[in-house]
Every structure is written in C-alpha cells, then in structure tokens.
Amino acid sequence: MALTFLDREHTVAGPGYSRWLIPPAALAVHLSIGQAYATSVYKNALVAHFDTSLTAIGIIFSIAIVMLGVSAAILGTWVDRVGPRKAMFASACFWASGFLVGALGIGTNQLWLVYLGYGFIGGIGLGIGYISPVSTLIKWFPDRPGLATGMAIMGFGGGALIASPLSSQLLGFYDSGFNPTDPTTVASGDAVMKLFVTLAVIYFLVMMLGVFNVRVPAPGWKPPNFDPAKITTKKMITANNVSAKNAVKTPQFWLLWTVLFCNVTAGIGILEQASPMIQDFFRGGDGVSAVAAAAGAGFVGLLSIFNMAGRFVWSSTSDYIGRKPMYAIYLGGGIILYFLLATFGNTATALFVLLAAIILSFYGGGFATVPAYLRDLFGTYQVGAIHGRLLTAWSAAGVAGPLIINGFLDAQGTPGELVASDYRLALYTMVAVLAVGFVANLLIKPVSDRFHESAGHTDAFLEAHDAESGGQVVSGRSS
Amino acid sequence: MTGRVAVAWTVVGVPLVCGIYNIIVRTAPLFGG
C-alpha cells in the first residue's frame, strides 16, 4: 500500500536523527489547527449571513472544542498505537474536510452543515492533531517535559496569529464591499465560504510538512547526559506509573480536570469574543468604537502571541518551580487580572490589552503545563491516553465559556451596540470560576500507591526490555 | 541533518515571525503608535 509510510514502524528515528526536527513538525500541525482561535474574525459575518444570534454561531466553536476533547479521549490510545505520522495525516484529512463541509453549509445557507463540518468533523481533526505531537515530544525530551509540551502546544496558541490577519485579507479579497479596516462593513457569506475553501487547501499542505518530518525515538533512546534518577527526587514527581483506566479513578485526575476546566472556561470566554470585545469596551456614547475593526483583528493576533508565548515560557518555567505552584500563579493571578479587567479595563486601551494579554498567557500556560503535570502525577506509562481523557475538561469549558459570555451579552443587547458595562457581570462570573480552580489545585496531592502499576505492565519496563534485546520495535504494542 | 533542521524551522518560523511582525504593526494604534 502506498500509505504504509504512515505506519509507526516506518517512523522510528534512525541513529543521528535530530530531536530538534520534531518541534517544527509539531508546529506545522498545531499552527494549522490553532486557526480555531481565529473564529471571531468572521463571527459577525456568519451572524449576518444566517440571520441568527451570537450564541447560535458560537455553538460552531463549542462543537469543535467538544469534539476535540471527545476524539482525544477516545482516540488517545489509537494515536499512541499507530504513531504520530498516521495520526497527523488523519488530522489533516479531518481538518480540511471540516472546512470544505462548512463551506458547503455557508454556500447553501444551512447552519447545521457548518456545525457538522467545522464543528464535528473539524473538531475530530483538532483532537487527533492536538495530542499526536504532544506525546511524541515528551518521549523526545524526557529531560525537559515542560519545555517539550510547551513547544508542542505553543503552535496551537499561535495559529490565530497567522490565521487572523490572513482571514481578514482574504475576506477583503473575496468581497469587494468588505473593508477589513472599516468597522461598519461585514463580509458576505459568499466571501466566508471561499475563505473556508482556501483555508482547507492551505492547512492540508502545511500539515503534510509535519507528516513527513515527524519520527518516534527508537526504544531505549535517551538524550546525551540525561539521568532519569534526577527528576524523580521531588515530592510531586512520581517514579511509578498509573494506567489511564486507574487514573480516572483517582481524585487527582478529577481535581486536575477541575483546574483545567476553570482555567480554560475563563480564558476561552475572552478569546472567542476577542475582536468584538475590545471594540465594545471603547464604544463611545455615539455608538462608534474608538477601536477599528482591523485593530480588533490585530488584537486577536496579539492575544495569540501571548497565548503562544505563555505556553512556552510558563510551561518551561514549571520545570524549575514545579507544576502545582505554577497553576497557583495561573489561577490566583487570573482572579486578580479578571477583576481589574472588569472594573478598570475600559479606562485605557493599553491597560485593557495588557491585562487581557497576561490572562491569555496564563490560559496558554495552563494548557501546555498539563501534560507535564500528568506525567509528574501518573508517570509516563499512559500519559498520552490520560491527557486525552483530561481534555474533556477543555470540551466542557468550550461549551461553558462561550455560553457564559454570549449568554450575558445576548441578554444585554445587540452585537455592535454593546459597551464595557455589559461585560462586567460575565467577567465577575469568571473570577468565581477561577477561584474554584485555585482551590482544586491546592487539594492535589501525590497519587496513592494502590493505583500504581507493577513494573512488568509499563512501557518503561517494555522499552528497557527492548533496549536489552537489541532495540527491536515491538509491533502493535499499545501504551 | 543540521541543514534539514534549519529548513524545517525556517518553513514554520518565517510565517510565524511575519505573523508576529504584522500583528505588532496592526496593534500599534492600540498603544497610540
């Protein structure tokens, strides 16, 4: 078969293969699926095209995030078994197909097809694409798991950074009546449809770069000068392993689930509404915003920079200060920042942007640090599958975050006429959500011994066995 | 191998850097620039 090059057996790295080829492969995939964060650029165009509410259009994004979590949870073990190359290829197919079916829905004026395409099918592409390079990078960088997961997941945060301005320009290109710099114009549905088709082609090609470059390390491989004994001397880092089946029975898993849910709910509310939000915060009494639509789109991109940078910087920092203190900073700092944003955010554009940017850096950091937190608590045995199950928290937050924001805003007025005070109640609600997450993080302790696997059942044992027997790959072995 | 690493990083890095530059330019008015 022509596609056998996708199999795991054909992706084992040979001697001398540089592990620094894996981060760009991961970035090619995550930068593509990170487009999910740029939906606010054409959100108002879809509201006008389908003549519906913000909430109805927000559901497209919510379905995609739900499917991300569901597919990551269900397909986590499949991704580990078939390897990152086949998983990335499948992700590219789903992601591009999602855009094409979504375009069909816009072209035929059927919103349910957009739900099915971008939301359901594209969401599966998101889930598979999200987890495949993460577990692979953890294996390539056992000496710096926070750095590794930060590198993998930072691309997802940076996707909008490219997609947001690109989408604005393409909408202007496809609709001569739409001016990205003029807030009074809205792109036509036809332009959004053509945008979806264009993005499908571009992202499929970019994701193929990841497919061709990614490799898994050979069994028994470790970085030069790496001593595994050094990393297990800290209290919150276990030397044992917990299976995915047992992990979901532990209070630690559900406390961490709550932590991720709260952190994501708070951040996603701002992200999903970013472009209209900054315009509404600085809308004058005459109904005209001091912030142009183009600057609003730029603001989405600026948040992406901080979202992306937070993933890399904070996750790498957690390698030094520990995961639990890092999450205390994300959630405790978030409480203060959200309160300041709600209360004083409309006094100066620079203050609004600064507060939102730091909030988004914590949001991104929360995502990137979670796999390393899981590795610390449950070991490396089935960390990919456990990570997939934990991402259901993201799905739940993908519903809760936009519902909170859009629910409050729909009750307050019409899009394009909202002002800063209309957001206040929603943002104070986010402060309460973050407080719940802060307490949940404080309650996390090391996992009880009764959940630990015996050494003979873990990958660490199997890989050591492989190395002793000549490093042969055990075909079909799952993790 | 070094060349391949450089090419791989360039392919994903250039759009990323262009995107960052573009965003900074477009958001300058937010800070009065």
Coordinates of C-alpha atoms in Angstrom, one line a residue:
Chain A
M1 CA 0.0 0.0 0.0
A2 CA 1.2 3.5 -0.9
L3 CA 0.2 4.7 2.6
T4 CA 2.4 2.2 4.6
F5 CA 4.9 5.0 5.1
L6 CA 2.4 6.4 7.6
D7 CA 2.8 3.3 9.8
R8 CA 4.6 3.6 13.1
E9 CA 7.2 1.0 12.1
H10 CA 8.3 3.4 9.3
T11 CA 8.6 6.4 11.6
V12 CA 11.2 5.1 14.1
A13 CA 14.1 7.5 14.0
G14 CA 17.5 6.1 12.8
P15 CA 20.8 6.9 14.6
G16 CA 21.7 10.5 14.5
Y17 CA 18.2 11.8 13.8
S18 CA 17.9 15.2 15.4
R19 CA 15.2 15.6 18.0
W20 CA 15.1 19.3 17.0
L21 CA 13.2 18.3 13.8
I22 CA 10.2 17.2 15.9
P23 CA 9.2 20.7 17.3
P24 CA 8.8 22.2 13.7
A25 CA 6.8 19.1 12.7
A26 CA 4.6 19.6 15.7
L27 CA 4.3 23.3 14.9
A28 CA 3.2 22.6 11.4
V29 CA 0.2 20.7 12.7
H30 CA -0.6 22.9 15.7
L31 CA -0.2 26.2 13.8
S32 CA -2.8 24.8 11.4
I33 CA -5.4 23.6 13.9
G34 CA -4.8 26.7 16.0
Q35 CA -6.9 28.5 13.4
A36 CA -9.8 27.5 15.8
Y37 CA -8.8 30.6 17.8
A38 CA -9.4 33.0 15.0
T39 CA -13.1 32.4 14.5
S40 CA -14.0 35.8 16.0
V41 CA -12.7 37.4 12.7
Y42 CA -15.7 36.1 10.7
K43 CA -18.1 35.6 13.5
N44 CA -20.2 38.7 12.8
A45 CA -20.3 37.9 9.1
L46 CA -21.8 34.5 9.9
V47 CA -24.3 36.1 12.3
A48 CA -25.4 38.4 9.5
H49 CA -25.4 35.7 6.8
F50 CA -27.5 33.2 8.8
D51 CA -29.6 36.0 10.4
T52 CA -29.1 34.4 13.8
S53 CA -27.7 35.1 17.2
L54 CA -24.1 35.2 18.6
T55 CA -25.0 32.2 20.7
A56 CA -26.0 30.2 17.6
I57 CA -22.8 31.0 15.8
G58 CA -20.7 30.4 19.0
I59 CA -22.1 26.8 19.0
I60 CA -19.9 26.1 15.9
F61 CA -16.8 26.8 18.0
S62 CA -18.3 24.9 21.0
I63 CA -19.0 21.8 19.0
A64 CA -15.4 21.8 17.6
I65 CA -14.0 22.0 21.1
V66 CA -16.3 19.3 22.4
M67 CA -15.2 17.1 19.6
L68 CA -11.6 17.9 20.3
G69 CA -11.9 16.6 23.8
V70 CA -14.1 13.6 22.9
S71 CA -11.9 12.5 20.0
A72 CA -8.7 13.0 22.1
A73 CA -10.2 10.9 24.9
I74 CA -11.5 8.1 22.6
L75 CA -8.6 8.1 20.1
G76 CA -5.7 8.7 22.5
T77 CA -4.7 5.1 22.7
W78 CA -5.1 4.7 18.9
V79 CA -2.8 7.7 18.3
D80 CA -0.2 6.1 20.6
R81 CA -0.5 2.8 18.8
V82 CA -0.3 4.0 15.2
G83 CA 2.2 6.7 15.8
P84 CA 2.3 10.4 15.2
R85 CA 2.7 10.3 11.4
K86 CA -0.6 8.4 10.7
A87 CA -2.3 10.5 13.4
M88 CA -1.2 13.8 11.8
F89 CA -2.3 12.6 8.4
A90 CA -5.7 11.7 9.7
S91 CA -5.9 15.0 11.5
A92 CA -5.1 16.9 8.2
C93 CA -7.8 15.0 6.4
F94 CA -10.5 15.7 9.1
W95 CA -9.4 19.4 9.5
A96 CA -9.5 20.1 5.7
S97 CA -12.8 18.2 5.2
G98 CA -14.3 20.1 8.1
F99 CA -13.6 23.4 6.3
L100 CA -15.0 22.1 3.0
V101 CA -18.2 20.8 4.5
G102 CA -18.5 24.1 6.5
A103 CA -18.1 26.0 3.2
L104 CA -20.9 23.9 1.7
G105 CA -23.1 24.8 4.7
I106 CA -22.5 28.5 4.2
G107 CA -22.9 28.3 0.4
T108 CA -26.3 26.5 0.8
N109 CA -27.4 28.6 3.8
Q110 CA -27.6 25.6 6.1
L111 CA -26.2 26.3 9.5
W112 CA -26.4 22.6 10.6
L113 CA -23.8 21.8 7.9
V114 CA -21.4 24.3 9.4
Y115 CA -22.0 22.6 12.8
L116 CA -21.3 19.2 11.1
G117 CA -18.3 20.4 9.1
Y118 CA -16.2 22.8 11.0
G119 CA -17.7 21.7 14.4
F120 CA -18.0 17.9 14.3
I121 CA -15.6 16.8 11.5
G122 CA -13.1 19.6 12.0
G123 CA -13.2 19.0 15.8
I124 CA -12.1 15.4 15.3
G125 CA -9.1 16.8 13.3
L126 CA -8.4 19.1 16.2
G127 CA -8.4 16.3 18.8
I128 CA -6.2 13.9 16.8
G129 CA -3.8 16.7 15.7
Y130 CA -3.6 18.2 19.2
I131 CA -2.4 15.0 21.0
S132 CA -0.2 13.3 18.4
P133 CA 2.9 15.6 18.6
V134 CA 2.5 16.1 22.4
S135 CA 3.1 12.5 23.5
T136 CA 5.9 12.2 20.8
L137 CA 7.7 15.3 22.1
I138 CA 7.5 14.1 25.7
K139 CA 9.3 11.0 24.6
W140 CA 12.0 13.0 22.7
F141 CA 12.5 15.4 25.7
P142 CA 12.4 13.4 28.9
D143 CA 14.9 15.8 30.4
R144 CA 12.6 18.9 29.9
P145 CA 8.9 17.8 29.7
G146 CA 7.6 21.3 30.4
L147 CA 9.7 22.7 27.6
A148 CA 8.7 19.9 25.3
T149 CA 4.9 20.2 25.9
G150 CA 5.3 24.0 25.6
M151 CA 6.9 23.7 22.2
A152 CA 4.2 21.3 21.0
I153 CA 1.3 23.2 22.3
M154 CA 2.5 26.8 21.6
G155 CA 1.7 26.3 17.9
F156 CA -1.9 25.8 18.8
G157 CA -1.9 29.2 20.6
G158 CA -0.1 30.8 17.7
G159 CA -2.4 29.6 14.9
A160 CA -4.7 32.6 15.1
L161 CA -1.6 34.8 14.8
I162 CA -1.3 33.7 11.2
A163 CA -5.0 32.9 10.5
S164 CA -6.5 36.1 11.9
P165 CA -4.8 38.6 9.5
L166 CA -4.8 36.1 6.7
S167 CA -8.5 35.6 7.0
S168 CA -9.2 39.4 7.2
Q169 CA -7.2 40.0 4.0
L170 CA -8.8 37.0 2.2
L171 CA -12.3 38.2 3.2
G172 CA -11.4 41.6 1.7
F173 CA -10.1 39.9 -1.4
Y174 CA -13.3 37.8 -1.9
D175 CA -15.7 40.6 -1.1
S176 CA -15.0 43.9 -2.7
G177 CA -17.7 45.5 -0.4
F178 CA -15.9 44.4 2.7
N179 CA -13.1 46.6 4.1
P180 CA -11.2 45.0 6.9
T181 CA -10.3 48.4 8.3
D182 CA -13.9 49.7 8.3
P183 CA -16.0 48.5 11.3
T184 CA -19.3 49.3 9.5
T185 CA -18.8 46.7 6.9
V186 CA -19.4 42.9 7.3
A187 CA -18.1 40.3 4.9
S188 CA -20.7 38.4 2.8
G189 CA -21.4 34.7 3.4
D190 CA -20.0 34.0 -0.1
A191 CA -16.7 35.5 1.0
V192 CA -16.6 33.4 4.2
M193 CA -17.4 30.3 2.1
K194 CA -14.5 31.0 -0.3
L195 CA -12.3 31.7 2.8
F196 CA -13.1 28.2 4.2
V197 CA -12.2 26.5 0.9
T198 CA -8.9 28.4 0.7
L199 CA -8.0 27.6 4.3
A200 CA -8.8 23.9 3.7
V201 CA -6.2 23.7 0.9
I202 CA -3.5 25.8 2.7
Y203 CA -3.8 23.9 6.0
F204 CA -3.8 20.5 4.4
L205 CA -0.5 21.3 2.6
V206 CA 1.2 22.8 5.8
M207 CA 0.2 19.8 7.9
M208 CA 1.8 17.5 5.4
L209 CA 5.2 19.1 6.3
G210 CA 4.6 17.7 9.8
V211 CA 3.6 14.3 8.5
F212 CA 6.9 13.9 6.5
N213 CA 9.2 15.2 9.3
V214 CA 7.9 13.5 12.4
R215 CA 9.6 10.5 13.9
V216 CA 9.4 8.5 17.2
P217 CA 12.6 7.8 19.1
A218 CA 14.0 4.3 19.0
P219 CA 13.2 2.1 22.0
G220 CA 15.7 2.8 24.8
W221 CA 16.8 6.2 23.3
K222 CA 17.6 9.0 25.7
P223 CA 19.3 12.4 25.3
P224 CA 23.0 12.6 26.0
N225 CA 23.9 13.2 29.7
F226 CA 20.4 12.5 30.8
D227 CA 20.0 10.8 34.2
P228 CA 16.3 9.7 34.8
A229 CA 17.0 9.3 38.5
K230 CA 17.5 13.1 39.0
I231 CA 13.9 14.0 38.0
T232 CA 12.2 11.7 40.5
T233 CA 13.6 13.1 43.7
K234 CA 10.9 15.8 44.1
K235 CA 7.8 15.1 46.2
M236 CA 5.2 15.8 43.5
I237 CA 7.0 13.8 40.8
T238 CA 6.4 10.0 40.9
A239 CA 8.7 7.3 39.9
N240 CA 5.7 5.0 39.5
N241 CA 3.1 4.6 36.8
V242 CA -0.7 4.7 36.7
S243 CA -2.8 3.3 33.9
A244 CA -5.4 5.5 32.1
K245 CA -8.1 3.2 33.4
N246 CA -6.9 3.7 37.0
A247 CA -6.1 7.4 36.6
V248 CA -9.7 8.3 36.1
K249 CA -10.5 6.7 39.5
T250 CA -8.2 9.0 41.4
P251 CA -9.2 12.3 43.0
Q252 CA -6.0 13.8 41.5
F253 CA -7.3 13.3 38.0
W254 CA -10.7 15.0 38.7
L255 CA -9.1 17.8 40.7
L256 CA -6.8 18.5 37.7
W257 CA -9.8 18.2 35.4
T258 CA -11.5 20.9 37.5
V259 CA -8.3 23.0 37.4
L260 CA -8.1 22.8 33.6
F261 CA -11.8 23.4 33.2
C262 CA -11.8 26.5 35.3
N263 CA -8.6 27.9 33.6
V264 CA -9.9 27.3 30.1
T265 CA -13.5 28.5 30.8
A266 CA -12.2 31.8 31.9
G267 CA -9.7 32.2 29.0
I268 CA -11.9 30.9 26.2
G269 CA -14.6 33.4 27.1
I270 CA -12.3 36.3 26.2
L271 CA -10.7 34.5 23.2
E272 CA -13.9 33.6 21.5
Q273 CA -15.2 37.2 21.8
A274 CA -11.8 39.0 21.5
S275 CA -12.4 41.1 18.4
P276 CA -15.8 42.5 19.2
M277 CA -15.0 42.8 22.9
I278 CA -12.2 45.3 22.5
Q279 CA -14.4 47.4 20.2
D280 CA -17.3 47.3 22.7
F281 CA -15.1 48.2 25.6
F282 CA -14.2 51.5 23.9
R283 CA -17.5 52.4 22.3
G284 CA -18.5 56.0 22.8
G285 CA -21.9 57.5 23.5
D286 CA -22.4 57.9 19.8
G287 CA -22.2 54.2 19.3
V288 CA -18.9 54.4 17.4
S289 CA -15.9 52.5 18.8
A290 CA -12.5 54.1 19.2
V291 CA -11.0 50.8 18.2
A292 CA -11.3 50.0 14.5
A293 CA -12.3 46.5 13.3
A294 CA -8.8 46.0 11.8
A295 CA -7.2 46.8 15.2
G296 CA -9.7 44.4 16.7
A297 CA -8.5 41.7 14.4
G298 CA -4.9 42.7 15.3
F299 CA -5.9 42.4 19.0
V300 CA -6.9 38.7 18.4
G301 CA -3.4 38.2 16.9
L302 CA -1.7 40.0 19.8
L303 CA -3.5 37.7 22.2
S304 CA -2.3 34.8 20.2
I305 CA 1.3 35.9 20.7
F306 CA 0.8 35.9 24.4
N307 CA -1.2 32.7 24.3
M308 CA 1.6 31.1 22.4
A309 CA 4.4 32.7 24.4
G310 CA 2.7 31.7 27.7
R311 CA 2.6 28.1 26.6
F312 CA 6.4 28.1 26.0
V313 CA 7.6 30.4 28.8
W314 CA 5.3 29.3 31.7
S315 CA 5.5 25.6 30.8
S316 CA 9.3 25.8 30.7
T317 CA 9.3 27.7 34.0
S318 CA 7.3 24.9 35.6
D319 CA 10.3 22.6 35.0
Y320 CA 12.1 24.7 37.7
I321 CA 9.4 25.8 40.2
G322 CA 7.0 22.8 39.9
R323 CA 3.6 22.3 38.4
K324 CA 1.5 23.0 41.4
P325 CA 3.0 26.4 42.2
M326 CA 2.7 27.3 38.5
Y327 CA -1.0 26.6 38.5
A328 CA -1.4 28.6 41.7
I329 CA 0.0 31.5 39.7
Y330 CA -2.2 30.9 36.7
L331 CA -5.4 30.8 38.7
G332 CA -4.6 33.2 41.6
G333 CA -3.1 35.7 39.2
G334 CA -6.1 35.2 36.9
I335 CA -8.5 36.1 39.7
I336 CA -6.8 39.5 40.2
L337 CA -6.4 40.2 36.5
Y338 CA -10.0 39.4 35.6
F339 CA -11.3 41.7 38.4
L340 CA -9.1 44.5 37.2
L341 CA -10.2 43.9 33.6
A342 CA -13.9 44.1 34.5
T343 CA -13.5 47.1 36.8
F344 CA -10.9 49.3 35.1
G345 CA -10.5 47.7 31.6
N346 CA -12.3 50.5 29.8
T347 CA -10.2 53.3 31.2
A348 CA -7.3 52.9 28.8
T349 CA -6.8 50.7 25.7
A350 CA -3.2 49.9 26.7
L351 CA -4.4 48.7 30.2
F352 CA -7.1 46.5 28.6
V353 CA -4.7 45.0 26.1
L354 CA -2.1 44.4 28.9
L355 CA -4.5 42.7 31.2
A356 CA -6.0 40.5 28.5
A357 CA -2.6 39.6 27.2
I358 CA -1.4 38.4 30.6
I359 CA -4.6 36.5 31.2
L360 CA -4.2 34.8 27.8
S361 CA -0.5 33.9 28.6
F362 CA -1.8 32.1 31.8
Y363 CA -4.5 30.4 29.7
G364 CA -1.9 29.1 27.3
G365 CA 0.4 28.1 30.1
G366 CA -2.3 26.1 31.7
F367 CA -2.7 24.0 28.5
A368 CA 1.0 23.5 28.0
T369 CA 1.8 22.5 31.6
V370 CA -0.9 19.9 32.0
P371 CA 0.8 17.0 30.2
A372 CA 3.9 17.5 32.4
Y373 CA 1.7 17.7 35.5
L374 CA 0.1 14.4 34.4
R375 CA 3.5 12.9 33.9
D376 CA 4.5 14.0 37.4
L377 CA 1.4 12.5 39.0
F378 CA 0.8 9.4 36.9
G379 CA 4.2 8.6 35.3
T380 CA 4.9 8.2 31.6
Y381 CA 3.2 4.8 31.1
Q382 CA -0.1 6.0 29.6
V383 CA 0.3 9.8 29.8
G384 CA -0.9 10.3 26.3
A385 CA -4.2 8.5 26.9
I386 CA -4.6 10.2 30.3
H387 CA -4.0 13.5 28.6
G388 CA -6.7 12.7 26.0
R389 CA -9.2 11.9 28.7
L390 CA -8.3 15.1 30.6
L391 CA -9.0 17.2 27.5
T392 CA -12.7 16.5 28.1
A393 CA -12.3 19.4 30.6
W394 CA -11.5 21.6 27.6
S395 CA -14.6 20.4 25.8
A396 CA -16.8 21.2 28.8
A397 CA -15.1 24.6 29.1
G398 CA -15.6 25.1 25.3
V399 CA -19.3 25.0 26.0
A400 CA -19.3 26.8 29.3
G401 CA -17.0 29.7 28.5
P402 CA -18.8 31.0 25.3
L403 CA -22.2 30.2 26.9
I404 CA -21.4 32.4 29.9
I405 CA -20.1 35.3 27.8
N406 CA -22.6 35.1 24.9
G407 CA -25.5 34.4 27.3
F408 CA -24.8 37.5 29.3
L409 CA -24.2 39.6 26.1
D410 CA -27.3 38.4 24.3
A411 CA -29.3 39.4 27.4
Q412 CA -27.6 42.9 27.4
G413 CA -28.1 44.0 23.8
T414 CA -27.3 43.6 20.1
P415 CA -23.8 42.9 18.8
G416 CA -22.3 46.1 17.5
E417 CA -24.1 48.2 20.2
L418 CA -22.6 46.7 23.4
V419 CA -20.5 48.7 25.8
A420 CA -18.0 47.8 28.6
S421 CA -20.5 47.6 31.4
D422 CA -22.4 44.9 29.5
Y423 CA -19.4 42.6 30.0
R424 CA -19.0 43.2 33.7
L425 CA -21.3 40.5 35.1
A426 CA -19.8 37.9 32.8
L427 CA -16.2 38.8 33.8
Y428 CA -17.0 38.7 37.6
T429 CA -18.5 35.2 37.0
M430 CA -15.1 34.2 35.5
V431 CA -13.4 35.4 38.7
A432 CA -15.6 33.0 40.7
V433 CA -14.8 30.2 38.3
L434 CA -11.1 30.8 38.7
A435 CA -11.4 30.7 42.5
V436 CA -12.9 27.2 42.3
G437 CA -9.9 26.1 40.2
F438 CA -7.5 27.7 42.6
V439 CA -8.9 25.6 45.5
A440 CA -8.9 22.4 43.4
N441 CA -5.2 22.9 42.6
L442 CA -4.4 23.4 46.3
L443 CA -6.0 20.0 47.1
I444 CA -3.8 18.0 44.6
K445 CA -1.5 15.5 46.4
P446 CA 0.6 12.6 45.1
V447 CA -1.4 9.6 43.9
S448 CA -2.0 6.7 46.4
D449 CA 0.3 3.6 46.0
R450 CA -2.8 1.4 45.4
F451 CA -3.2 2.9 41.9
H452 CA 0.4 2.2 40.8
E453 CA 1.1 -0.4 38.1
S454 CA 3.6 -3.2 38.7
A455 CA 6.8 -2.6 36.7
G456 CA 6.1 -5.5 34.3
H457 CA 3.0 -3.7 33.0
T458 CA 4.5 -0.5 31.9
D459 CA 6.1 0.9 28.8
A460 CA 9.2 1.8 30.8
F461 CA 9.7 -1.9 31.5
L462 CA 8.9 -2.8 27.9
E463 CA 11.3 -0.2 26.5
A464 CA 14.1 -1.3 28.8
H465 CA 13.4 -4.8 27.7
D466 CA 13.5 -3.7 24.1
A467 CA 16.8 -2.0 24.6
E468 CA 18.4 -5.0 26.3
S469 CA 17.2 -7.3 23.5
G470 CA 18.7 -5.1 20.7
G471 CA 16.2 -2.2 20.4
Q472 CA 13.8 -4.1 18.1
V473 CA 10.4 -2.4 17.8
V474 CA 7.5 -4.4 19.2
S475 CA 4.9 -4.1 16.6
G476 CA 1.4 -3.3 17.7
R477 CA 2.3 -2.6 21.3
S478 CA 0.0 -0.1 22.8
S479 CA 0.7 2.4 25.6
Chain B
M1 CA 21.0 16.9 9.4
T2 CA 21.8 20.4 10.6
G3 CA 20.6 21.8 7.2
R4 CA 17.4 19.8 7.4
V5 CA 16.7 21.2 10.9
A6 CA 17.4 24.7 9.7
V7 CA 15.0 24.3 6.7
A8 CA 12.3 22.8 8.9
W9 CA 12.5 25.6 11.4
T10 CA 12.5 28.2 8.6
V11 CA 9.4 26.8 7.0
V12 CA 7.3 27.2 10.2
G13 CA 9.3 30.1 11.6
V14 CA 9.0 32.6 8.7
P15 CA 5.2 32.7 8.7
L16 CA 5.3 32.9 12.5
V17 CA 7.7 35.8 12.5
C18 CA 5.8 37.5 9.7
G19 CA 2.6 37.0 11.7
I20 CA 4.1 38.5 14.9
Y21 CA 5.5 41.5 12.9
N22 CA 2.2 42.0 11.2
I23 CA 0.3 41.9 14.5
I24 CA 2.6 44.3 16.2
V25 CA 2.3 46.8 13.3
R26 CA -1.5 46.4 13.3
T27 CA -1.9 46.8 17.1
A28 CA 0.4 49.8 17.3
P29 CA -2.6 52.2 17.2
L30 CA -3.9 50.5 20.4
F31 CA -0.9 51.9 22.2
G32 CA -1.0 55.3 20.5
G33 CA 1.7 54.3 18.0

